[in-house]
Amino acid sequence: SNMAATGNAEETQLQEMEEEAGMEREMDSDEEEGMGIENSDDEEDDSSEDDKENEAEIQRLEEQLSINAFDYNCHLDLIKLLRQEGELPPLRKARQKMSELFPLTEEIWLDWLKDEIRLTEEEQNREKVYELFEMAVKDYICPEIWLEYAQYSIGGMGLPGGMEKVRSIFERALTAVGLHMTKGATLWEAYREFENVILATVQPPPGSVPTCEQQELLNAQLERIHTLFRRQLAIPLMDMEGTYAEYEEWSDQGVSDTVSQKYKRALQQMEKSKPYEETLMAAEPPKLAEYQTYIDYEQKEGDPARIQIIFERALAENCLVPDMWAKYTKYLDRQLKIKDLVLSSHDRAVRNCPWTMGLWKNYLLALERHGADHHTISDVFEKALNAGFIQATDYVNIWEAYLDYLRRRVDFSKESSRELEELRWTCDLESGDPSCTIMQVWAKIEALHCKNIQKARELWDSIMTKGNAKFANMWLEYYNLERSYGDALHCRKALHRAVQCTSDYPEHVCEVLLTFERVEGSLEDWDAAVQKTETRLNRVNEQRAKVAEKEAHLVRQEEEKTEQRRRAKADKKNQKKGQKGSGPGEKRKAEDEDNENEWGEESEQPPKRHRGEGNQGSFRGGGAEEYMETESGLFGRRAPPCRRQEPPGAKRGQQMAPATVRKTQEDNPEQRKDDCSVFISNLAFNMEDPEKRLKELFEPCGPVQSVRPVYAAKGFRGYCYVQFEGKTSVPEALKMDRREVDGRPMFVSPCVDKNKNPDFKVFKYNTNLEKHKIFISGLPFSCTKEQLEELCKDQGTIKDIRLVTNRSGKPKGLAYVEFEDEAQASQAVLKLDGTVLQEHTLSVAISNPPRRNAADKPDFSRPMGAMMPRAMVYGSRGKGRTQLSLIPRSLHRQTGSESKAENGTAPKPTGGASGDAGFEAQAKPMSNSDFAKMLLRK
């Protein structure tokens, strides 16, 4: 009973312990649930914030594409964000828009196809995926896309006609990429694997006797597989030895002699091409040179199918190279001449490189050559006009190509026809052709084919009234037209007008007139021609003499100015030498002042020097160093010796005011913050109280903590630092860049230490092709923004106009005009190129600024001793600014590869038997004694 009582007590205790543990587990689970709720709330908040950011970014990208639909990177970013969001309708719409404008790469197509396959698994939607695959295989030759297409079609094999569709897709894939030497074998193996699966389904069970129908199906299937093996072994592919061994093992009858011979020939061909394939695999993309060598080899071999596949492989990696497309389409036009292949290749060429006029011109010719209908050719011509060519002459050339096509359509035996009227209507180009090339062609057509010489004369009158009457070649063209299709009377009139109006080559026109009268005219005609030519030439000689006299006068004035500057400089030196204070300190000060003038009298401003532009000095220092010239100038020119400089208005020898000294001493370097500062340059040297002036100027941007002007011996140097109390004021201050102050553009740039950020660039304008912006050159210097806006406003909506000026604010005769879209910019190029404004002929083109080559700029990040001395700076004619080199010959910088040797090391020898050991001995750092020995030895 005691044991039973003890057992009951233990059971009760165990039950109580289990109940307590259960309660603790319930409490823990409640706490975990509470924490889970809190964590889920935090995750939901984070995800909602991310969703809002993504939505804002998607909206921004869509707005940007509405402005510039041809922004390729913007399309990619939008598709990436929409794919993250997982919304199929907007994602599908974005991809469709991009595919309409650009051929898509293999990666983009595969992502799109996989998304559509995953989201449309119903049988009724398979046709949509098939259509998408058909679009994908037309852009580029991609084995991976063809393989994905074939594998997807296998999924519909059970549908009516599914088997035939799978085999059809495989056959098309082999035709397109089966010759691909490195990736073609994958498709062959997939096709054979598919047929082997079919073979397993038609084989009868082991031990059973097949029926006649089953035996026929079995034999047909075996023959298909045999045929695939034989076809593959006849093509040079990588690792084809394994395929031959597999065929030997699979075939019960062995390999026939015919198949073995074809295999050996293909193997020899593969061995010849193998070095080119290995070169391609080892090269870095885009492998243009390697592909070009491979193409040249295949063209010598002469196999059209192999030439086509290597071209397609090259274009898949170099799709933006117009010359490659031109070479490929030229080969197809002249050699293969297969309509579908030729036209599809031309279409892909203009979609990849729409800015290349030559590709559009060849496309029009190919369409006409293969008998395309008029509506198709007209549509391609309209697309070409909207492609956004860079030069206005490209529009004229494509217009001429279309006119040639229209002229070949006309039956000139009929007096009037719809084709002839369309030709005349197309020739009537209002503007965009300053040399009137199209109108000249029109006049020849009227005179030659239409026998309408009067219409041709009217056209030439219109040509001459468009500013071409001063050119001799235009009059001679008109004269030749009259000689061919007109009469002597009109020839004489044309030459007399030419003598009167020509200004570029009047002697030549006079000679043509006299030659004509010598052959065709009477004595009275001869006398009139001689009198007219003599009068005209005398007038021309008088005008030339006046121009020459004016130019000589300008040259004399320039020489006098130069002589005056030289005398003033010499007098200044003499005055300094004659001063009483000729002690060492005063002499050094005079030399420094003279050195500061070495930038030349005409230079209003020293080179831009500040931390944001890559110079060495940083104006870090306390006390009176605020007025110290501590930076090195362009090409390593060293600043004058550091000493205390006087603020503007102070007399020589006078001490700085105590308040100024205290101010500069209190301005500690630790208090200066680059991220709260901007650098101001290109200010006038004579600006009064620049500190106060700039503080008032920048106070609207935010609270100004300090303004630090930079002074030299003569006063303000034209640049300074403005530091704000907060970082938010800096972007507002940068918006004031190029604002006019005292008649000069003020440059405002970020204050960045170039030593810490060597890759920082201040140039804010785009250096890439800008199809919505035009570049205008040849403007008169007096042209204003208002006049330019008045000139361009009829071509579209103007967003911005920028007149290009030099550092002093004087115009350069150049401007950029930004339109709302590319079509308006192209229209402006077509209409405005060759326009005359204030007797200046304008040149208009799509904006395509030259890239800023960092290699052409001085390397400010290198030590000052390693930079080129000022004596070695070359002028405009290639000679040095001074013919006397003050550097010992032994220290002259070597050219070529030797120039890479750092200071204190000798360059690596280019030859000799010493080898690497000798170079290692010479590459040791040289001490001061080594330099002294070297100089004494020299």
mmCIF file of N, CA and C in Angstrom, residues 554-613:
data_model
loop_
_atom_site.group_PDB
_atom_site.id
_atom_site.type_symbol
_atom_site.label_atom_id
_atom_site.label_comp_id
_atom_site.label_asym_id
_atom_site.label_seq_id
_atom_site.Cartn_x
_atom_site.Cartn_y
_atom_site.Cartn_z
ATOM 1 N N LEU A 554 44.534 95.072 -91.167
ATOM 2 C CA LEU A 554 44.295 94.328 -89.932
ATOM 3 C C LEU A 554 45.570 93.653 -89.432
ATOM 4 N N VAL A 555 46.371 93.156 -90.354
ATOM 5 C CA VAL A 555 47.633 92.522 -89.960
ATOM 6 C C VAL A 555 48.563 93.545 -89.337
ATOM 7 N N ARG A 556 48.641 94.742 -89.941
ATOM 8 C CA ARG A 556 49.496 95.795 -89.377
ATOM 9 C C ARG A 556 49.024 96.202 -87.994
ATOM 10 N N GLN A 557 47.713 96.298 -87.809
ATOM 11 C CA GLN A 557 47.190 96.642 -86.487
ATOM 12 C C GLN A 557 47.558 95.586 -85.454
ATOM 13 N N GLU A 558 47.459 94.330 -85.827
ATOM 14 C CA GLU A 558 47.809 93.261 -84.903
ATOM 15 C C GLU A 558 49.291 93.300 -84.562
ATOM 16 N N GLU A 559 50.125 93.572 -85.566
ATOM 17 C CA GLU A 559 51.561 93.667 -85.303
ATOM 18 C C GLU A 559 51.874 94.840 -84.381
ATOM 19 N N GLU A 560 51.169 95.951 -84.584
ATOM 20 C CA GLU A 560 51.397 97.105 -83.710
ATOM 21 C C GLU A 560 50.978 96.799 -82.279
ATOM 22 N N LYS A 561 49.862 96.111 -82.111
ATOM 23 C CA LYS A 561 49.436 95.749 -80.761
ATOM 24 C C LYS A 561 50.457 94.833 -80.091
ATOM 25 N N THR A 562 50.958 93.886 -80.861
ATOM 26 C CA THR A 562 51.970 92.976 -80.304
ATOM 27 C C THR A 562 53.220 93.727 -79.893
ATOM 28 N N GLU A 563 53.644 94.676 -80.729
ATOM 29 C CA GLU A 563 54.830 95.458 -80.407
ATOM 30 C C GLU A 563 54.597 96.323 -79.174
ATOM 31 N N GLN A 564 53.376 96.887 -79.050
ATOM 32 C CA GLN A 564 53.067 97.697 -77.878
ATOM 33 C C GLN A 564 53.091 96.851 -76.613
ATOM 34 N N ARG A 565 52.552 95.647 -76.685
ATOM 35 C CA ARG A 565 52.584 94.784 -75.507
ATOM 36 C C ARG A 565 54.022 94.409 -75.140
ATOM 37 N N ARG A 566 54.840 94.156 -76.153
ATOM 38 C CA ARG A 566 56.235 93.800 -75.864
ATOM 39 C C ARG A 566 56.978 94.965 -75.220
ATOM 40 N N ARG A 567 56.745 96.179 -75.738
ATOM 41 C CA ARG A 567 57.400 97.352 -75.152
ATOM 42 C C ARG A 567 56.904 97.598 -73.729
ATOM 43 N N ALA A 568 55.595 97.467 -73.521
ATOM 44 C CA ALA A 568 55.064 97.684 -72.173
ATOM 45 C C ALA A 568 55.657 96.681 -71.188
ATOM 46 N N LYS A 569 55.822 95.455 -71.629
ATOM 47 C CA LYS A 569 56.407 94.456 -70.753
ATOM 48 C C LYS A 569 57.868 94.759 -70.451
ATOM 49 N N ALA A 570 58.601 95.219 -71.495
ATOM 50 C CA ALA A 570 60.006 95.562 -71.273
ATOM 51 C C ALA A 570 60.134 96.763 -70.342
ATOM 52 N N ASP A 571 59.276 97.787 -70.532
ATOM 53 C CA ASP A 571 59.317 98.953 -69.646
ATOM 54 C C ASP A 571 59.000 98.558 -68.211
ATOM 55 N N LYS A 572 58.074 97.651 -68.054
ATOM 56 C CA LYS A 572 57.719 97.219 -66.707
ATOM 57 C C LYS A 572 58.894 96.526 -66.028
ATOM 58 N N LYS A 573 59.613 95.699 -66.784
ATOM 59 C CA LYS A 573 60.787 95.039 -66.224
ATOM 60 C C LYS A 573 61.850 96.058 -65.831
ATOM 61 N N ASN A 574 62.060 97.071 -66.703
ATOM 62 C CA ASN A 574 63.070 98.087 -66.397
ATOM 63 C C ASN A 574 62.708 98.874 -65.145
ATOM 64 N N GLN A 575 61.395 99.175 -64.991
ATOM 65 C CA GLN A 575 60.967 99.911 -63.803
ATOM 66 C C GLN A 575 61.221 99.095 -62.534
ATOM 67 N N LYS A 576 60.972 97.790 -62.608
ATOM 68 C CA LYS A 576 61.206 96.949 -61.439
ATOM 69 C C LYS A 576 62.687 96.885 -61.089
ATOM 70 N N LYS A 577 63.540 96.821 -62.126
ATOM 71 C CA LYS A 577 64.972 96.752 -61.853
ATOM 72 C C LYS A 577 65.489 98.053 -61.267
ATOM 73 N N GLY A 578 64.843 99.199 -61.647
ATOM 74 C CA GLY A 578 65.323 100.487 -61.162
ATOM 75 C C GLY A 578 64.803 100.884 -59.800
ATOM 76 N N GLN A 579 63.953 100.075 -59.210
ATOM 77 C CA GLN A 579 63.434 100.422 -57.885
ATOM 78 C C GLN A 579 64.530 100.314 -56.827
ATOM 79 N N LYS A 580 64.379 101.092 -55.763
ATOM 80 C CA LYS A 580 65.410 101.115 -54.712
ATOM 81 C C LYS A 580 65.498 99.777 -53.983
ATOM 82 N N GLY A 581 64.378 99.194 -53.690
ATOM 83 C CA GLY A 581 64.384 97.938 -52.919
ATOM 84 C C GLY A 581 64.833 96.779 -53.785
ATOM 85 N N SER A 582 66.112 96.698 -54.009
ATOM 86 C CA SER A 582 66.666 95.649 -54.862
ATOM 87 C C SER A 582 67.266 94.516 -54.052
ATOM 88 N N GLY A 583 66.861 94.387 -52.776
ATOM 89 C CA GLY A 583 67.355 93.289 -51.948
ATOM 90 C C GLY A 583 66.821 91.948 -52.425
ATOM 91 N N PRO A 584 67.306 90.884 -51.819
ATOM 92 C CA PRO A 584 66.878 89.534 -52.274
ATOM 93 C C PRO A 584 65.363 89.343 -52.187
ATOM 94 N N GLY A 585 64.758 89.847 -51.100
ATOM 95 C CA GLY A 585 63.317 89.663 -50.961
ATOM 96 C C GLY A 585 62.540 90.421 -52.010
ATOM 97 N N GLU A 586 62.940 91.710 -52.253
ATOM 98 C CA GLU A 586 62.228 92.504 -53.241
ATOM 99 C C GLU A 586 62.430 91.927 -54.644
ATOM 100 N N LYS A 587 63.665 91.468 -54.908
ATOM 101 C CA LYS A 587 63.932 90.892 -56.225
ATOM 102 C C LYS A 587 63.079 89.654 -56.448
ATOM 103 N N ARG A 588 62.959 88.829 -55.437
ATOM 104 C CA ARG A 588 62.137 87.618 -55.571
ATOM 105 C C ARG A 588 60.668 87.974 -55.795
ATOM 106 N N LYS A 589 60.220 89.046 -55.111
ATOM 107 C CA LYS A 589 58.822 89.464 -55.280
ATOM 108 C C LYS A 589 58.583 89.951 -56.698
ATOM 109 N N ALA A 590 59.537 90.705 -57.254
ATOM 110 C CA ALA A 590 59.376 91.192 -58.622
ATOM 111 C C ALA A 590 59.358 90.041 -59.618
ATOM 112 N N GLU A 591 60.206 89.043 -59.401
ATOM 113 C CA GLU A 591 60.215 87.895 -60.292
ATOM 114 C C GLU A 591 58.896 87.141 -60.211
ATOM 115 N N ASP A 592 58.331 87.021 -59.016
ATOM 116 C CA ASP A 592 57.058 86.321 -58.874
ATOM 117 C C ASP A 592 55.944 87.046 -59.606
ATOM 118 N N GLU A 593 55.956 88.391 -59.506
ATOM 119 C CA GLU A 593 54.923 89.141 -60.209
ATOM 120 C C GLU A 593 55.064 88.990 -61.709
ATOM 121 N N ASP A 594 56.330 88.897 -62.159
ATOM 122 C CA ASP A 594 56.541 88.705 -63.578
ATOM 123 C C ASP A 594 56.094 87.308 -64.006
ATOM 124 N N ASN A 595 56.330 86.331 -63.121
ATOM 125 C CA ASN A 595 55.903 84.970 -63.446
ATOM 126 C C ASN A 595 54.389 84.880 -63.548
ATOM 127 N N GLU A 596 53.685 85.629 -62.723
ATOM 128 C CA GLU A 596 52.232 85.582 -62.758
ATOM 129 C C GLU A 596 51.686 86.101 -64.069
ATOM 130 N N ASN A 597 52.488 86.930 -64.777
ATOM 131 C CA ASN A 597 52.030 87.466 -66.048
ATOM 132 C C ASN A 597 52.388 86.561 -67.215
ATOM 133 N N GLU A 598 52.999 85.420 -66.937
ATOM 134 C CA GLU A 598 53.408 84.538 -68.012
ATOM 135 C C GLU A 598 52.224 83.904 -68.730
ATOM 136 N N TRP A 599 51.071 84.022 -68.170
ATOM 137 C CA TRP A 599 49.910 83.447 -68.863
ATOM 138 C C TRP A 599 49.569 84.251 -70.115
ATOM 139 N N GLY A 600 50.183 85.431 -70.298
ATOM 140 C CA GLY A 600 49.929 86.231 -71.503
ATOM 141 C C GLY A 600 48.995 87.368 -71.204
ATOM 142 N N GLU A 601 49.178 88.451 -71.947
ATOM 143 C CA GLU A 601 48.369 89.631 -71.718
ATOM 144 C C GLU A 601 46.921 89.425 -72.170
ATOM 145 N N GLU A 602 46.720 88.554 -73.163
ATOM 146 C CA GLU A 602 45.381 88.391 -73.690
ATOM 147 C C GLU A 602 44.512 87.482 -72.825
ATOM 148 N N SER A 603 45.134 86.707 -71.984
ATOM 149 C CA SER A 603 44.374 85.773 -71.146
ATOM 150 C C SER A 603 43.737 86.521 -69.999
ATOM 151 N N GLU A 604 42.423 86.480 -69.924
ATOM 152 C CA GLU A 604 41.726 87.154 -68.850
ATOM 153 C C GLU A 604 41.642 86.317 -67.593
ATOM 154 N N GLN A 605 41.872 85.019 -67.721
ATOM 155 C CA GLN A 605 41.582 84.135 -66.603
ATOM 156 C C GLN A 605 42.620 83.034 -66.554
ATOM 157 N N PRO A 606 43.130 82.694 -65.375
ATOM 158 C CA PRO A 606 44.033 81.546 -65.286
ATOM 159 C C PRO A 606 43.259 80.258 -65.463
ATOM 160 N N PRO A 607 43.964 79.141 -65.660
ATOM 161 C CA PRO A 607 43.245 77.866 -65.771
ATOM 162 C C PRO A 607 42.433 77.579 -64.515
ATOM 163 N N LYS A 608 41.327 76.898 -64.728
ATOM 164 C CA LYS A 608 40.459 76.564 -63.592
ATOM 165 C C LYS A 608 41.194 75.639 -62.635
ATOM 166 N N ARG A 609 41.284 76.031 -61.343
ATOM 167 C CA ARG A 609 42.015 75.240 -60.360
ATOM 168 C C ARG A 609 41.158 75.092 -59.113
ATOM 169 N N HIS A 610 40.790 73.888 -58.831
ATOM 170 C CA HIS A 610 40.082 73.653 -57.576
ATOM 171 C C HIS A 610 39.983 72.163 -57.371
ATOM 172 N N ARG A 611 39.554 71.810 -56.238
ATOM 173 C CA ARG A 611 39.539 70.403 -55.896
ATOM 174 C C ARG A 611 38.586 69.616 -56.778
ATOM 175 N N GLY A 612 37.537 70.261 -57.249
ATOM 176 C CA GLY A 612 36.602 69.558 -58.100
ATOM 177 C C GLY A 612 37.086 69.364 -59.518
ATOM 178 N N GLU A 613 38.235 69.988 -59.902
ATOM 179 C CA GLU A 613 38.713 69.850 -61.260
ATOM 180 C C GLU A 613 40.021 69.097 -61.334
#
